[in-house]
Amino acid sequence: MNSSSKAPPLQEPSCLKISHADPNIYSAITHRLLFHFSRTRPDTPIVIICVGTDRSTGDSLGPLVGTTLARFHSPLFHLYGTLEEPVHAINLEETVGLVYQKHANPFIIAIDACLGQSTSVGCIQVVEGPLRPGAGVNKQLPPVGDIHLTGIVNVGGFMEYFVLQNTRLSLVMRLSDIISSSLYSALKQWNLHARSAATREQ
């Protein structure tokens, strides 16, 4: 599933976890995403799968990110999962299969909400390896992604469905704005780097 080429000269931790209130959050997430992009080939198709549903406030993080990214109409990535056309438990496996049919050796970025400890609520994580959606609510769904971003929207461990339904929309909106802005910024920077590298090789 991984489509990385060369190992980086400097090894970074496989997980970044940072509070939405951190003043450096945009640059920290962008830098970490660029680190992961640097391990792919410049011509690798980037696929973003935003997991979640608009029927639950806490679980709407992924579709909100997808809807924001869709407004850019950007050729830099292929997008699955918006408020209008969500990717959720029912169609996730079908969507992943479609991605591999349409895109050769894609680098997949999965995005989802998650629950965590009270001290972690409001944090965003950038993690190497696949997302395991549904784990917090005891659903068996296929893992997805070469890397994944999650926003910790509320406290887990008890009555998860109820907790997701009663999550503050303001926090979910804030996290979705940070993720979509940082991700788009990283994609633009990576594209510029790849184009300049290709020019030098000519």
Short mmCIF file of N, CA and C in Angstrom, two decimals, residues 31-98:
data_model
loop_
_atom_site.label_atom_id
_atom_site.label_comp_id
_atom_site.label_asym_id
_atom_site.label_seq_id
_atom_site.Cartn_x
_atom_site.Cartn_y
_atom_site.Cartn_z
N HIS A 31 4.44 21.17 7.61
CA HIS A 31 5.78 20.60 7.59
C HIS A 31 5.73 19.08 7.67
N ARG A 32 4.88 18.55 8.54
CA ARG A 32 4.81 17.10 8.68
C ARG A 32 4.25 16.45 7.41
N LEU A 33 3.27 17.07 6.78
CA LEU A 33 2.74 16.54 5.54
C LEU A 33 3.80 16.56 4.44
N LEU A 34 4.58 17.63 4.36
CA LEU A 34 5.65 17.70 3.36
C LEU A 34 6.69 16.60 3.59
N PHE A 35 6.95 16.30 4.85
CA PHE A 35 7.86 15.20 5.16
C PHE A 35 7.34 13.89 4.57
N HIS A 36 6.05 13.63 4.72
CA HIS A 36 5.48 12.40 4.17
C HIS A 36 5.45 12.44 2.64
N PHE A 37 5.11 13.59 2.06
CA PHE A 37 5.10 13.70 0.60
C PHE A 37 6.49 13.47 0.02
N SER A 38 7.52 13.88 0.76
CA SER A 38 8.89 13.76 0.25
C SER A 38 9.32 12.30 0.09
N ARG A 39 8.57 11.39 0.66
CA ARG A 39 8.90 9.97 0.56
C ARG A 39 8.16 9.29 -0.60
N THR A 40 7.44 10.10 -1.39
CA THR A 40 6.75 9.58 -2.56
C THR A 40 7.45 10.07 -3.83
N ARG A 41 7.09 9.48 -4.95
CA ARG A 41 7.57 9.98 -6.24
C ARG A 41 6.77 11.23 -6.60
N PRO A 42 7.40 12.21 -7.26
CA PRO A 42 6.68 13.45 -7.59
C PRO A 42 5.45 13.25 -8.46
N ASP A 43 5.41 12.17 -9.25
CA ASP A 43 4.27 11.94 -10.12
C ASP A 43 3.20 11.03 -9.49
N THR A 44 3.35 10.72 -8.22
CA THR A 44 2.39 9.87 -7.54
C THR A 44 1.05 10.59 -7.39
N PRO A 45 -0.06 9.96 -7.79
CA PRO A 45 -1.36 10.61 -7.59
C PRO A 45 -1.71 10.68 -6.10
N ILE A 46 -2.11 11.86 -5.66
CA ILE A 46 -2.52 12.06 -4.27
C ILE A 46 -4.03 11.91 -4.17
N VAL A 47 -4.48 11.02 -3.32
CA VAL A 47 -5.91 10.78 -3.13
C VAL A 47 -6.26 11.09 -1.67
N ILE A 48 -7.28 11.90 -1.47
CA ILE A 48 -7.74 12.26 -0.13
C ILE A 48 -9.11 11.63 0.08
N ILE A 49 -9.23 10.81 1.13
CA ILE A 49 -10.50 10.18 1.47
C ILE A 49 -10.95 10.73 2.82
N CYS A 50 -12.04 11.48 2.81
CA CYS A 50 -12.57 12.11 4.02
C CYS A 50 -13.72 11.26 4.54
N VAL A 51 -13.52 10.62 5.67
CA VAL A 51 -14.47 9.65 6.20
C VAL A 51 -15.39 10.32 7.23
N GLY A 52 -16.67 10.00 7.17
CA GLY A 52 -17.61 10.53 8.16
C GLY A 52 -18.98 10.76 7.57
N THR A 53 -19.86 11.33 8.37
CA THR A 53 -21.23 11.57 7.95
C THR A 53 -21.73 12.91 8.47
N ASP A 54 -22.60 13.55 7.69
CA ASP A 54 -23.19 14.81 8.13
C ASP A 54 -24.36 14.59 9.09
N ARG A 55 -24.66 13.36 9.42
CA ARG A 55 -25.77 13.06 10.31
C ARG A 55 -25.36 13.06 11.79
N SER A 56 -24.10 13.30 12.05
CA SER A 56 -23.60 13.36 13.42
C SER A 56 -22.60 14.50 13.51
N THR A 57 -22.82 15.41 14.45
CA THR A 57 -21.95 16.58 14.55
C THR A 57 -20.48 16.19 14.69
N GLY A 58 -20.19 15.30 15.62
CA GLY A 58 -18.79 14.92 15.84
C GLY A 58 -18.18 14.19 14.67
N ASP A 59 -19.00 13.42 13.95
CA ASP A 59 -18.47 12.62 12.85
C ASP A 59 -18.49 13.37 11.52
N SER A 60 -18.81 14.66 11.55
CA SER A 60 -18.87 15.44 10.30
C SER A 60 -17.53 16.09 9.94
N LEU A 61 -16.50 15.86 10.74
CA LEU A 61 -15.20 16.49 10.47
C LEU A 61 -14.68 16.15 9.07
N GLY A 62 -14.66 14.86 8.73
CA GLY A 62 -14.16 14.45 7.42
C GLY A 62 -14.91 15.09 6.27
N PRO A 63 -16.25 14.97 6.22
CA PRO A 63 -17.01 15.61 5.14
C PRO A 63 -16.85 17.12 5.08
N LEU A 64 -16.68 17.76 6.22
CA LEU A 64 -16.45 19.21 6.22
C LEU A 64 -15.11 19.54 5.56
N VAL A 65 -14.08 18.78 5.88
CA VAL A 65 -12.77 18.99 5.24
C VAL A 65 -12.90 18.76 3.74
N GLY A 66 -13.58 17.68 3.36
CA GLY A 66 -13.75 17.38 1.95
C GLY A 66 -14.48 18.48 1.20
N THR A 67 -15.53 19.02 1.80
CA THR A 67 -16.30 20.09 1.16
C THR A 67 -15.45 21.33 0.97
N THR A 68 -14.64 21.66 1.97
CA THR A 68 -13.74 22.82 1.84
C THR A 68 -12.72 22.61 0.74
N LEU A 69 -12.11 21.43 0.70
CA LEU A 69 -11.11 21.14 -0.32
C LEU A 69 -11.74 21.12 -1.72
N ALA A 70 -12.97 20.67 -1.82
CA ALA A 70 -13.63 20.59 -3.13
C ALA A 70 -13.79 21.98 -3.75
N ARG A 71 -13.91 23.00 -2.92
CA ARG A 71 -14.11 24.37 -3.42
C ARG A 71 -12.88 24.89 -4.16
N PHE A 72 -11.72 24.29 -3.93
CA PHE A 72 -10.51 24.73 -4.62
C PHE A 72 -10.48 24.26 -6.08
N HIS A 73 -11.29 23.24 -6.41
CA HIS A 73 -11.29 22.68 -7.77
C HIS A 73 -9.86 22.44 -8.24
N SER A 74 -9.06 21.82 -7.39
CA SER A 74 -7.63 21.71 -7.63
C SER A 74 -7.27 20.41 -8.35
N PRO A 75 -6.35 20.49 -9.32
CA PRO A 75 -5.84 19.28 -9.98
C PRO A 75 -4.75 18.58 -9.17
N LEU A 76 -4.41 19.12 -8.01
CA LEU A 76 -3.30 18.57 -7.23
C LEU A 76 -3.68 17.29 -6.49
N PHE A 77 -4.97 17.00 -6.37
CA PHE A 77 -5.39 15.82 -5.62
C PHE A 77 -6.74 15.33 -6.14
N HIS A 78 -7.04 14.09 -5.80
CA HIS A 78 -8.33 13.47 -6.10
C HIS A 78 -9.07 13.30 -4.78
N LEU A 79 -10.33 13.72 -4.73
CA LEU A 79 -11.05 13.83 -3.47
C LEU A 79 -12.25 12.91 -3.41
N TYR A 80 -12.40 12.25 -2.28
CA TYR A 80 -13.57 11.41 -2.02
C TYR A 80 -14.08 11.74 -0.61
N GLY A 81 -15.37 12.09 -0.51
CA GLY A 81 -15.97 12.35 0.79
C GLY A 81 -16.24 13.82 1.05
N THR A 82 -17.49 14.24 0.84
CA THR A 82 -17.93 15.60 1.12
C THR A 82 -19.26 15.54 1.85
N LEU A 83 -19.77 16.69 2.26
CA LEU A 83 -21.09 16.72 2.90
C LEU A 83 -22.16 16.22 1.93
N GLU A 84 -21.98 16.54 0.65
CA GLU A 84 -22.95 16.15 -0.37
C GLU A 84 -22.85 14.65 -0.70
N GLU A 85 -21.62 14.16 -0.75
CA GLU A 85 -21.38 12.75 -1.09
C GLU A 85 -20.40 12.15 -0.06
N PRO A 86 -20.90 11.84 1.13
CA PRO A 86 -20.00 11.36 2.19
C PRO A 86 -19.50 9.94 1.96
N VAL A 87 -18.33 9.67 2.52
CA VAL A 87 -17.78 8.31 2.58
C VAL A 87 -17.92 7.85 4.02
N HIS A 88 -18.67 6.79 4.22
CA HIS A 88 -18.99 6.35 5.58
C HIS A 88 -18.95 4.83 5.66
N ALA A 89 -19.45 4.28 6.76
CA ALA A 89 -19.34 2.85 7.00
C ALA A 89 -19.94 2.02 5.88
N ILE A 90 -21.02 2.49 5.27
CA ILE A 90 -21.72 1.68 4.27
C ILE A 90 -20.95 1.60 2.95
N ASN A 91 -20.31 2.70 2.56
CA ASN A 91 -19.67 2.72 1.23
C ASN A 91 -18.15 2.85 1.26
N LEU A 92 -17.54 2.75 2.43
CA LEU A 92 -16.09 2.94 2.53
C LEU A 92 -15.33 1.88 1.73
N GLU A 93 -15.69 0.61 1.90
CA GLU A 93 -14.96 -0.46 1.20
C GLU A 93 -15.09 -0.30 -0.31
N GLU A 94 -16.28 0.04 -0.76
CA GLU A 94 -16.51 0.26 -2.19
C GLU A 94 -15.68 1.43 -2.71
N THR A 95 -15.61 2.50 -1.91
CA THR A 95 -14.85 3.69 -2.30
C THR A 95 -13.37 3.38 -2.42
N VAL A 96 -12.82 2.66 -1.46
CA VAL A 96 -11.40 2.31 -1.50
C VAL A 96 -11.11 1.46 -2.74
N GLY A 97 -12.00 0.52 -3.06
CA GLY A 97 -11.82 -0.28 -4.26
C GLY A 97 -11.83 0.57 -5.52
N LEU A 98 -12.73 1.56 -5.55
CA LEU A 98 -12.82 2.46 -6.69
C LEU A 98 -11.54 3.27 -6.86
#
